[in-house]
Coordinates of N, CA and C and ligand atoms in Angstrom, one line a residue:
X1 N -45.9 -1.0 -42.8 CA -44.4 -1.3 -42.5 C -43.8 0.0 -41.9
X2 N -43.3 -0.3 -41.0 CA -42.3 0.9 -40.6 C -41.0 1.3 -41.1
X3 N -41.2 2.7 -41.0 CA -39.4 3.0 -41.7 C -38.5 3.6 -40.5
X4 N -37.0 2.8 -40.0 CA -35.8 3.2 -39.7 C -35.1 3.8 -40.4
X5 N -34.2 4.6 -39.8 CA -33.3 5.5 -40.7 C -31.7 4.2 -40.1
X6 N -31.2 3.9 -41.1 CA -30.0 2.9 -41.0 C -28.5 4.4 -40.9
X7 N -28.2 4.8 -39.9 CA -27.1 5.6 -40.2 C -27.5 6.3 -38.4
X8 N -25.7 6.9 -38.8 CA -25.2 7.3 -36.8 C -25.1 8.8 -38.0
X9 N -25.7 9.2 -38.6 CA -25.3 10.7 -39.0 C -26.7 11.3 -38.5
X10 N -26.5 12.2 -37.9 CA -27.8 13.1 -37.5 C -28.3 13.7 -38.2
X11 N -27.7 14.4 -39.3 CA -28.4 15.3 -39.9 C -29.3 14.4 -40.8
X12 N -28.7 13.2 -41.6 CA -29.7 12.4 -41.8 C -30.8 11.9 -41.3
X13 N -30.4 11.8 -39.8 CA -31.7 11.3 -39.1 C -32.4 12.4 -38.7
X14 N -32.3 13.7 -39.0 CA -33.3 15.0 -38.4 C -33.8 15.0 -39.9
X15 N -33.0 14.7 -40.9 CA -33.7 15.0 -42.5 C -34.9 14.2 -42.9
X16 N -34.7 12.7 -42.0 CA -36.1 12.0 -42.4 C -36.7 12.2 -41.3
X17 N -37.0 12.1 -40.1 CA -37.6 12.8 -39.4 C -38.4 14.0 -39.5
X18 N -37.6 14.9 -40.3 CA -38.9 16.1 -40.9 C -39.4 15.3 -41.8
X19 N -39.2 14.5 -42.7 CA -40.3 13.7 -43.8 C -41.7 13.4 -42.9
X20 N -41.4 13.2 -41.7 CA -42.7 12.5 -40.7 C -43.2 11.0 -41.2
X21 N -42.0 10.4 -41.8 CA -41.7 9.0 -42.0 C -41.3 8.1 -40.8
X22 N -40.6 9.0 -40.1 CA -39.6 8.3 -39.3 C -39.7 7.1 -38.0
X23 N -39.7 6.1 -38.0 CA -40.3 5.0 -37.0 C -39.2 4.5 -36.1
X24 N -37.9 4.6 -36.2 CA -37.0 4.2 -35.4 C -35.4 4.8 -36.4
X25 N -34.4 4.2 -35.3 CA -33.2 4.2 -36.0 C -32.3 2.7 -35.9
X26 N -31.8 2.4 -36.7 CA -30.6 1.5 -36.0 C -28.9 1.8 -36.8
X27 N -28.0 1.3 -35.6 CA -26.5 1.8 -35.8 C -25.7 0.4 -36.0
X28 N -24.9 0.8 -36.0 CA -24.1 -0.6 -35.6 C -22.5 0.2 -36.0
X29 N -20.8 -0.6 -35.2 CA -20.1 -0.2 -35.0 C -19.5 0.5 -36.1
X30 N -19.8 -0.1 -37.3 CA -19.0 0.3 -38.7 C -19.9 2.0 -38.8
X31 N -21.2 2.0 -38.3 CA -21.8 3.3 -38.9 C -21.6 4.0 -38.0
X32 N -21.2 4.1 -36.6 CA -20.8 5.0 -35.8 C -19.1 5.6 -36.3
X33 N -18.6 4.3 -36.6 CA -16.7 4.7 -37.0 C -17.0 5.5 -38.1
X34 N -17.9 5.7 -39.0 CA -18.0 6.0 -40.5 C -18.2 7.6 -39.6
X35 N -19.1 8.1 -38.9 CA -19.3 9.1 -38.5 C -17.8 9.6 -37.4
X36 N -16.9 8.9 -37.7 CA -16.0 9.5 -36.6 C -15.9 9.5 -35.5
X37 N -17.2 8.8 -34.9 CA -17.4 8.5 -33.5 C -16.5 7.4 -33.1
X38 N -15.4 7.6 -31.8 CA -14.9 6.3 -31.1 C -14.6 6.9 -29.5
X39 N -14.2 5.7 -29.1 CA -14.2 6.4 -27.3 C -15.6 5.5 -26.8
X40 N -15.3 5.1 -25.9 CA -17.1 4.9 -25.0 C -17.8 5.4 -24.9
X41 N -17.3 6.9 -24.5 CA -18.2 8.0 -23.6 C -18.4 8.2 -24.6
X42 N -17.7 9.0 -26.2 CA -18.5 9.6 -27.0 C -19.5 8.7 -27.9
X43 N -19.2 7.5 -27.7 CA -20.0 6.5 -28.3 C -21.5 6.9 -27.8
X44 N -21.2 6.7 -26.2 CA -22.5 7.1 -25.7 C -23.3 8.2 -25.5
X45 N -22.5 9.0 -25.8 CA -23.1 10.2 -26.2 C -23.7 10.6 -27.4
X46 N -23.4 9.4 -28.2 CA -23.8 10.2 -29.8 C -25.4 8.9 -29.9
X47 N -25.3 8.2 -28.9 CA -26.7 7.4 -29.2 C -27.4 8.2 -28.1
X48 N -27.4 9.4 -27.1 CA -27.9 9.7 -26.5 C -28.6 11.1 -27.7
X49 N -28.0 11.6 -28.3 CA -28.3 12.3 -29.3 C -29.2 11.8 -30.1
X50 N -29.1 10.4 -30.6 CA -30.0 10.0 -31.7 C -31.2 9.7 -31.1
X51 N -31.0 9.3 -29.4 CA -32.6 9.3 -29.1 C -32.8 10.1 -29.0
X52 N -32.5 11.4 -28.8 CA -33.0 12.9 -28.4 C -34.4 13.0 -29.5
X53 N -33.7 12.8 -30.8 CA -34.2 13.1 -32.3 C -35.4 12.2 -32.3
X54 N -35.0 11.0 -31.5 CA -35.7 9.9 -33.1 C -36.8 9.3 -32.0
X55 N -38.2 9.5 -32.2 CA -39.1 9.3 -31.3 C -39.2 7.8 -31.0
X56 N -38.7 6.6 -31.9 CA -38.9 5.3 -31.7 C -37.8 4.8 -31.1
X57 N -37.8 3.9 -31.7 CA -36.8 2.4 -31.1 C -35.6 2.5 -31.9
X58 N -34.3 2.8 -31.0 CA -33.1 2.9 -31.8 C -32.3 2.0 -31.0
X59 N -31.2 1.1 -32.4 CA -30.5 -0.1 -31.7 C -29.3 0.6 -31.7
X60 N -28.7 0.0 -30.9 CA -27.1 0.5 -30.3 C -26.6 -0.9 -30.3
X61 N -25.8 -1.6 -30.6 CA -25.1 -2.4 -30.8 C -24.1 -3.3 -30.1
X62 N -23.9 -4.2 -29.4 CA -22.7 -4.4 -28.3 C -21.9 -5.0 -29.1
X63 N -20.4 -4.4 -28.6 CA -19.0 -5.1 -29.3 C -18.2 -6.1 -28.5
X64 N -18.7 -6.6 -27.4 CA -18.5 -8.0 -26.7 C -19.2 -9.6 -27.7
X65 N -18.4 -10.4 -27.3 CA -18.9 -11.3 -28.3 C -18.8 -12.2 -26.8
X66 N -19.1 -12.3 -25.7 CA -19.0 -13.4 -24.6 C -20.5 -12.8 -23.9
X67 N -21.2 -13.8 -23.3 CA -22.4 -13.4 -22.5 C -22.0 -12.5 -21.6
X68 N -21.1 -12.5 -20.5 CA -21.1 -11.8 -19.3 C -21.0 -10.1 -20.1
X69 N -20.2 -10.4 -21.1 CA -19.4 -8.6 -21.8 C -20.8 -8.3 -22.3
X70 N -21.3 -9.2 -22.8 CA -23.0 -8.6 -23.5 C -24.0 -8.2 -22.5
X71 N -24.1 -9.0 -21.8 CA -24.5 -8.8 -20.7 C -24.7 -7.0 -19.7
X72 N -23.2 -7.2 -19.8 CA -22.6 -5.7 -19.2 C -22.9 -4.5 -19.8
X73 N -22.7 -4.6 -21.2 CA -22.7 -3.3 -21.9 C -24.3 -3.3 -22.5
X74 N -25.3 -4.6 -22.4 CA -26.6 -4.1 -22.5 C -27.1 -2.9 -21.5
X75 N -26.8 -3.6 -19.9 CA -27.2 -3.1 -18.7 C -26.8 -1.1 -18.9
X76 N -25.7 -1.4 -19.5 CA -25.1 0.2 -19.4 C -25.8 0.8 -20.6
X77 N -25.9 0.5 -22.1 CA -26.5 0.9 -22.7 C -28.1 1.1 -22.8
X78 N -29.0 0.6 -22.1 CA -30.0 0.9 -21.5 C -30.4 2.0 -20.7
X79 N -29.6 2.4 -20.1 CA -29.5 3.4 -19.1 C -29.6 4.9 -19.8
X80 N -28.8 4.7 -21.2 CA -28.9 6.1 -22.2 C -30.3 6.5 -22.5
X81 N -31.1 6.1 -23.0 CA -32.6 6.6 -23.1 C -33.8 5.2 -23.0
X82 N -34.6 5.5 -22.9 CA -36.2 4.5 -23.1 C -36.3 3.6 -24.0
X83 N -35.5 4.8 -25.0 CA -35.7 4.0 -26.7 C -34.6 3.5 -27.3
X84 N -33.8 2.7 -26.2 CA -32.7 1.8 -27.0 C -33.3 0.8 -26.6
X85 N -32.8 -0.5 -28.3 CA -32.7 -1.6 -28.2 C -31.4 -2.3 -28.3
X86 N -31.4 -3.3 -27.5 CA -29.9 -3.9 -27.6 C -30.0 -4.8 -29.1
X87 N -29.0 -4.3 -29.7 CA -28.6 -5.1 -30.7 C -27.4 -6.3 -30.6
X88 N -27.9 -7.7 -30.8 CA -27.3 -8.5 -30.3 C -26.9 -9.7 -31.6
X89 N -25.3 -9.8 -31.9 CA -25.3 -10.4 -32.9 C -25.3 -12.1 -32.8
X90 N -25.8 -13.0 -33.8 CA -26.2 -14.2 -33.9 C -25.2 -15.1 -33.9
X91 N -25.0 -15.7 -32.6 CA -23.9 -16.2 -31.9 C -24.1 -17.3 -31.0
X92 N -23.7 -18.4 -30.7 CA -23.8 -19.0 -29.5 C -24.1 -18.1 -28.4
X93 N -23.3 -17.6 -28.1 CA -23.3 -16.4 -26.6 C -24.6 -15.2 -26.5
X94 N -24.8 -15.1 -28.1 CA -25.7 -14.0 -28.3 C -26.8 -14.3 -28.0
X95 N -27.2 -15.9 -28.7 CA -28.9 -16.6 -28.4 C -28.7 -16.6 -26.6
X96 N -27.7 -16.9 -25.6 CA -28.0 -16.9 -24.9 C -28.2 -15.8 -24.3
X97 N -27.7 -14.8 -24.6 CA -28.0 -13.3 -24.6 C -29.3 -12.4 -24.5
X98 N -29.9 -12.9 -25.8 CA -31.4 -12.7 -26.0 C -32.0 -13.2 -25.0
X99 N -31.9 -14.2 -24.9 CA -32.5 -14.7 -23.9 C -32.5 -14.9 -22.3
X100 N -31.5 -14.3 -22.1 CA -31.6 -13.6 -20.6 C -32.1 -12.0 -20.9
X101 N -31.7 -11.6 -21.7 CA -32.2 -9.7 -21.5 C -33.4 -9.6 -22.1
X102 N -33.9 -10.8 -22.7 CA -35.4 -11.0 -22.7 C -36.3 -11.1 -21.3
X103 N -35.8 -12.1 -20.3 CA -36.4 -12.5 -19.3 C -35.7 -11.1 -18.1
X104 N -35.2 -10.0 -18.4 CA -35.1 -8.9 -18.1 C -36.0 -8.1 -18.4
X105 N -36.4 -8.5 -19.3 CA -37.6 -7.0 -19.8 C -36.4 -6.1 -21.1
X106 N -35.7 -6.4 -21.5 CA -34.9 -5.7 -22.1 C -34.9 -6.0 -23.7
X107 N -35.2 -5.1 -24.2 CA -35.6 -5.2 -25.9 C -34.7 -5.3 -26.9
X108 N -34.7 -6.7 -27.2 CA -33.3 -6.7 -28.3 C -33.4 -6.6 -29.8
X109 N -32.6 -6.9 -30.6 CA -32.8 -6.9 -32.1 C -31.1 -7.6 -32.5
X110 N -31.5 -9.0 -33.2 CA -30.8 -10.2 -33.0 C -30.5 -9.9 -34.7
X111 N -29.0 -9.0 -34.9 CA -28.6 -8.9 -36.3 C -27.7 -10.1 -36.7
X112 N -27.2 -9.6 -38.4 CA -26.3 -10.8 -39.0 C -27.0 -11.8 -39.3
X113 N -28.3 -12.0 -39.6 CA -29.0 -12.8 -39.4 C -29.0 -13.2 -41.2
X114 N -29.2 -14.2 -41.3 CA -28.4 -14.9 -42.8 C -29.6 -16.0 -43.7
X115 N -30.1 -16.7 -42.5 CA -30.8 -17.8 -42.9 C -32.1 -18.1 -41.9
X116 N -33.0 -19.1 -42.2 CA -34.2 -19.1 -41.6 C -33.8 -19.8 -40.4
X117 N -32.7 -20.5 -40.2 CA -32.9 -21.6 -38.8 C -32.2 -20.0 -37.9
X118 N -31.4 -19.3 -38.1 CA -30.9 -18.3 -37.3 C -32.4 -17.3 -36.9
X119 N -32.8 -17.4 -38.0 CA -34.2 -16.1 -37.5 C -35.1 -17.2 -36.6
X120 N -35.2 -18.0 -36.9 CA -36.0 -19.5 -35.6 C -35.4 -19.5 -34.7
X121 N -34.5 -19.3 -34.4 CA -33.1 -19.9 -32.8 C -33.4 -18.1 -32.5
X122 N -33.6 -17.2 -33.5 CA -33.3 -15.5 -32.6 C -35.1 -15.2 -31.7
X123 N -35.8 -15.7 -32.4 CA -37.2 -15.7 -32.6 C -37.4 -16.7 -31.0
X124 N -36.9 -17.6 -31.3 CA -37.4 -18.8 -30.0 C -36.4 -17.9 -28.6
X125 N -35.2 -17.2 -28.5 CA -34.5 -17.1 -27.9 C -35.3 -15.7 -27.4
X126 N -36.7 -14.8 -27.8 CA -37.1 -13.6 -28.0 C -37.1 -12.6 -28.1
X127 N -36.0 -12.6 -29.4 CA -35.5 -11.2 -29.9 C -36.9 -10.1 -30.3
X128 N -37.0 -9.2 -29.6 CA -37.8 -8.1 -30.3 C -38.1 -8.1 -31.6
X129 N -36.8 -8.1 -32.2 CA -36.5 -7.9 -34.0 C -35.2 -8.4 -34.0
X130 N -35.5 -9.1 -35.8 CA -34.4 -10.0 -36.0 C -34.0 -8.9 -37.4
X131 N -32.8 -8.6 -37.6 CA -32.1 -8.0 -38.8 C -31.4 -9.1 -40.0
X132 N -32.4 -9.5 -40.6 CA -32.1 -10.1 -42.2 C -31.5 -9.1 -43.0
X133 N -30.0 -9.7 -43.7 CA -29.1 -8.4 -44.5 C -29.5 -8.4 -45.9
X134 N -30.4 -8.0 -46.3 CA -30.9 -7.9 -47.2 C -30.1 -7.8 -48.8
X135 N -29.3 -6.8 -48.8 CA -28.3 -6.6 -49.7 C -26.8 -7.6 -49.8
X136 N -26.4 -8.2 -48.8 CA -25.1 -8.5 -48.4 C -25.8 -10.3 -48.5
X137 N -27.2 -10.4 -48.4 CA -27.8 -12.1 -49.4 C -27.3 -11.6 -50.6
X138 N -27.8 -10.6 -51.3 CA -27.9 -10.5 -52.7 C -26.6 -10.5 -53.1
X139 N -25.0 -10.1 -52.7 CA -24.4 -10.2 -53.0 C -23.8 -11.4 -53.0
X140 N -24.5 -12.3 -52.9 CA -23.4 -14.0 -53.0 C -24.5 -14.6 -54.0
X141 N -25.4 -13.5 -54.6 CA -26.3 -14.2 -55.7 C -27.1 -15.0 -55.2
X142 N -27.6 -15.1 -54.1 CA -28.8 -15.4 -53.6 C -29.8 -14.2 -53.4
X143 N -31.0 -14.7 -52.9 CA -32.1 -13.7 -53.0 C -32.5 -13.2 -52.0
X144 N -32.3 -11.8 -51.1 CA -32.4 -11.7 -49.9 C -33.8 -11.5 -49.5
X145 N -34.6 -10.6 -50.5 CA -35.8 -10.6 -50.6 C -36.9 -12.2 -50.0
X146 N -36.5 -13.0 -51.1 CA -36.7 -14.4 -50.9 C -36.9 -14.8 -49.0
X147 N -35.5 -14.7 -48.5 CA -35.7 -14.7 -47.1 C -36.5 -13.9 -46.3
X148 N -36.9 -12.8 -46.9 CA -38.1 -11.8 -46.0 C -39.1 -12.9 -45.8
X149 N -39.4 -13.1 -46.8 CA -40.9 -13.9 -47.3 C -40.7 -15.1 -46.6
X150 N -39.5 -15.9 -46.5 CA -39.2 -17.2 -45.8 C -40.2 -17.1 -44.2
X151 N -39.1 -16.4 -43.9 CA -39.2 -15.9 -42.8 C -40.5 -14.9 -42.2
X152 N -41.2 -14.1 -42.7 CA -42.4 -14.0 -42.5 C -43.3 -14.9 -41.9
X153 N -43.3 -16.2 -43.3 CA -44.5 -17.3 -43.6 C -43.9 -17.9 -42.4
X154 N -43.3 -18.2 -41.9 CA -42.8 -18.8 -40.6 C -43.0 -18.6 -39.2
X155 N -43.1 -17.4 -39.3 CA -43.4 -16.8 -38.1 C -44.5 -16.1 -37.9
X156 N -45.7 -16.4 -39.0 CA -47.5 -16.3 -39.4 C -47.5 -17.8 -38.8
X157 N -47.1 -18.8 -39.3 CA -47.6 -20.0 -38.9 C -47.2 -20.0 -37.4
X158 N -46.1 -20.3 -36.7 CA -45.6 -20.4 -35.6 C -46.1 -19.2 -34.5
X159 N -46.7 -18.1 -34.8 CA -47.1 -17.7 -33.8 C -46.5 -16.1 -33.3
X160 N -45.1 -16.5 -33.8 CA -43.4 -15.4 -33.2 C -44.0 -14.0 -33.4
X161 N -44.1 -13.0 -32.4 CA -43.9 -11.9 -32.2 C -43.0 -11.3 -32.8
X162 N -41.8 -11.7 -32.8 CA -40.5 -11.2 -33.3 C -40.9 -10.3 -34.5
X163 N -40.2 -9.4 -34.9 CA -40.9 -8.3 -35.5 C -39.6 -8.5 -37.0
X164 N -39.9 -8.5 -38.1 CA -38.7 -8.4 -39.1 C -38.5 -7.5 -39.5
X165 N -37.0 -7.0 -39.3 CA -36.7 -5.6 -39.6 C -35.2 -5.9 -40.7
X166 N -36.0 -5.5 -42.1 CA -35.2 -6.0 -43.1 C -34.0 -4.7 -43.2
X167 N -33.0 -5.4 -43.5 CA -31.7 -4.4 -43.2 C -30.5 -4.3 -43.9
X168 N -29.1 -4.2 -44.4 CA -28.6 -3.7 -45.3 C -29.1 -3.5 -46.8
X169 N -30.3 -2.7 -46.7 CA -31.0 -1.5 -47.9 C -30.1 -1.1 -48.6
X170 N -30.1 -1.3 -49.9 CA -29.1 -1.2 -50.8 C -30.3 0.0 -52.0
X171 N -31.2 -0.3 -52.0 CA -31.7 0.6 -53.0 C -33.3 0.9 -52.5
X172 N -33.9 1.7 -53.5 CA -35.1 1.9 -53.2 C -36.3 0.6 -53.2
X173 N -35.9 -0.3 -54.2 CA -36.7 -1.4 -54.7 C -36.4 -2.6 -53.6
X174 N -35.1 -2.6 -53.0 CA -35.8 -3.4 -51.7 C -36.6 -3.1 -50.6
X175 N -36.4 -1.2 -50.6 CA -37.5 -1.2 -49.5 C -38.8 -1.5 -49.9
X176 N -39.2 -1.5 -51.6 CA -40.9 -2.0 -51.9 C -41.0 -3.6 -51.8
X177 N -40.0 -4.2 -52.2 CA -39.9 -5.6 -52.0 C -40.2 -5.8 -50.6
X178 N -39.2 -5.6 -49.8 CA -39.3 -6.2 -48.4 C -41.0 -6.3 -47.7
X179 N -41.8 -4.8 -48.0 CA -42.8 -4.2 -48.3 C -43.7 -5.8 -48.3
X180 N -43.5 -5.7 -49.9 CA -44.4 -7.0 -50.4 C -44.0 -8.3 -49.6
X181 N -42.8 -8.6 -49.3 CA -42.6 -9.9 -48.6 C -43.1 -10.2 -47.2
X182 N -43.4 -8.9 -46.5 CA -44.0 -9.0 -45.5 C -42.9 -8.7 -44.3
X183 N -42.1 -7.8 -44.7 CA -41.1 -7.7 -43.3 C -42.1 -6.1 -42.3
X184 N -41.7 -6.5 -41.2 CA -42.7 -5.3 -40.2 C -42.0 -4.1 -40.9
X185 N -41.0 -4.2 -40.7 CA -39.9 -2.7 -40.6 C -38.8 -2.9 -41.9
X186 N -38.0 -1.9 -42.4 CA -37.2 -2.0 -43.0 C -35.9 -1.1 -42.5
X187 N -35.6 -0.9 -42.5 CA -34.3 0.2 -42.4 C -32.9 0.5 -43.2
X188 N -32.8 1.6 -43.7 CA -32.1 2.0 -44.6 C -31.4 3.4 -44.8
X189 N -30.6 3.5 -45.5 CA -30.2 5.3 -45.7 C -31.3 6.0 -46.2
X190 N -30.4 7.4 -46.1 CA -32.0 8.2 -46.2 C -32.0 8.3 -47.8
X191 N -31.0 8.2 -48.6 CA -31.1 8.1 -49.9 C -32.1 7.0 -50.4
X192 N -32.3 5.5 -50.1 CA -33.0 4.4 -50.8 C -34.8 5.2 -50.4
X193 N -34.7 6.0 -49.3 CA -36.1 6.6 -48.9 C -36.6 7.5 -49.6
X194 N -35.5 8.5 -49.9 CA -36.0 9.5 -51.1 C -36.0 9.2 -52.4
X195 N -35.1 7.9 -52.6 CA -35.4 7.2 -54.3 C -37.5 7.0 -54.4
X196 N -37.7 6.8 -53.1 CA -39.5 6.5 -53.3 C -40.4 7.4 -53.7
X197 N -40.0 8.8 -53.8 CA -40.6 9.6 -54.1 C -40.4 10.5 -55.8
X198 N -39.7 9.6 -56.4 CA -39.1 10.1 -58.1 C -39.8 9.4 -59.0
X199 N -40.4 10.3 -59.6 CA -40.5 9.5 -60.8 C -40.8 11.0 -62.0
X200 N -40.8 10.7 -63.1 CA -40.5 11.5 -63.9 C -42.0 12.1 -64.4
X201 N -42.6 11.4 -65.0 CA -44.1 11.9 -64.7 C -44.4 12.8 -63.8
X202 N -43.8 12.5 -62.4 CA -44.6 13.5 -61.7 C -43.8 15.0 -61.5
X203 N -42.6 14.9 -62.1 CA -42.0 16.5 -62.5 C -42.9 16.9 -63.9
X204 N -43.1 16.0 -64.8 CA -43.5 17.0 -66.2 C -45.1 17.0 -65.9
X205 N -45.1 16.2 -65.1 CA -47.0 16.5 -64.8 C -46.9 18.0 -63.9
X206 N -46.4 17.9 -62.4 CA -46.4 19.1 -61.9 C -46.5 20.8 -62.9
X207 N -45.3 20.4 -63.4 CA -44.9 21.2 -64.4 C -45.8 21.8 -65.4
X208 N -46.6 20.8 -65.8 CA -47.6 21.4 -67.1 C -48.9 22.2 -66.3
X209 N -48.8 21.3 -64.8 CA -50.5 21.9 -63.9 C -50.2 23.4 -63.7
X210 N -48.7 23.8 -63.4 CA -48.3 25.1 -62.8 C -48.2 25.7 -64.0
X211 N -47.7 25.2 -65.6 CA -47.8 26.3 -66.3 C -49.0 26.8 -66.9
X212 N -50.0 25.5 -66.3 CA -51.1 26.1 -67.3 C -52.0 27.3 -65.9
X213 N -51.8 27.1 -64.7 CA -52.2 27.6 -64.2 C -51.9 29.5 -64.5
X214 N -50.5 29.5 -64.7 CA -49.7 30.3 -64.8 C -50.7 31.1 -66.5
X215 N -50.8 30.3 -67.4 CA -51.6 30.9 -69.1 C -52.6 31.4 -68.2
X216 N -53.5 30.8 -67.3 CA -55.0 31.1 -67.5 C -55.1 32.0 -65.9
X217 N -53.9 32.3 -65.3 CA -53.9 33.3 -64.3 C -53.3 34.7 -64.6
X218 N -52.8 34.7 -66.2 CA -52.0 35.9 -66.2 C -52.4 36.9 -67.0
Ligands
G3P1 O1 -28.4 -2.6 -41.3 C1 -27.2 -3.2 -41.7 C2 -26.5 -2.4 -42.6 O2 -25.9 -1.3 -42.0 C3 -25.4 -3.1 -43.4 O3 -25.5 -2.6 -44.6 O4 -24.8 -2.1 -46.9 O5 -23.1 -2.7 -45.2 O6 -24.6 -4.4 -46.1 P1 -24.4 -3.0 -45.8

């Protein structure tokens, strides 16, 4: 499975990037505004930066909700680096979206995605990667996890390329779940990434190897 860094903060994304984890990024308009980014130009400047950093596939997001506006600001946001993907949200206008900047050569990632007939219609329409919100299922008490796995088995049977890139990561345990359900990619803050690395044993183990090295070196 591959790991994204979910966030428009750099130093986050240079922080997992030295982990040598790092497989992509994706943004979207709430995580650019969170970083204080607004303006077009500085918009596009700050995803010109995150490709600078981030050797993979980073989505940049369109804020048109009509084909021709989607249309427009894919063509422009393409132009910023190799490694953007158009992120295109699940819409009437969007499926038609995908699927002209599919038949462009243009690499999308079909978010908001909620349910299995939406990841089928983003998948048939040839989204690169479809974004299942992983956290934001779980808060209506349904199981977002559950939908990894739906949607995997779906698109094992049927054939779909489409790549699953599980996404509002809320803790460390959905990135091992999603893991298990079979999503390609996950993406998240860089906190639910460093939750993977804790566990308490492995401080009082470290701890005892160094002290005893420490008795029998001194
Ligand atoms: O990748 C989508 C993500 O940014 C949304 O996360 O926590 O707002 O549901 P959240």
């Amino acid at each position: 499975m591959k790991f994204f860094i979910d966030t428009a903060n750099l130093d986050q994304i240079a922080e997992a990037k030295a982990l040598g984890i790092l497989d992509g990024a994706t943004t979207n308009p709430s995580l650019m505004a969170k970083e204080g980014i607004s303006g077009k130009q500085n918009i596009f400047d700050h995803y010109a930066k995150i490709c600078a950093i981030v050797d993979g596939d980073v989505s940049a997001e369109v804020i048109s909700t009509d084909l021709e506006g989607m249309k427009r600001e894919a063509h422009e946001l393409v132009e910023i680096a190799p490694n953007i993907v158009i992120k295109i949200p699940m819409i009437k206008d969007g499926v038609k979206a995908l699927s002209y900047l599919t038949g462009e050569g243009i690499r999308t990632n079909c978010t908001l995605i909620f349910s299995l007939g939406q990841a089928l219609l983003a998948a048939k329409a040839g989204a690169s990667y479809i974004s299942p919100f992983i956290g934001r299922i779980d808060d209506t008490t349904w199981d977002g996890i559950s939908l990894i796995r739906d949607i995997a088995e779906m698109f094992a049977i049927q054939g779909y390329e489409t790549e699953i890139l599980a996404a509002s990561i809320r803790n460390s345990n959905h990135i091992v779940q999603s893991a298990m359900a079979g999503a390609d990619i996950v993406t998240c803050p860089l906190n639910p990434i460093l939750g993977l690395l804790k566990h308490p044993l492995t401080d009082i183990g470290l701890e005892k190897f160094l002290a005893d090295h420490k008795k029998a070196n001194s």
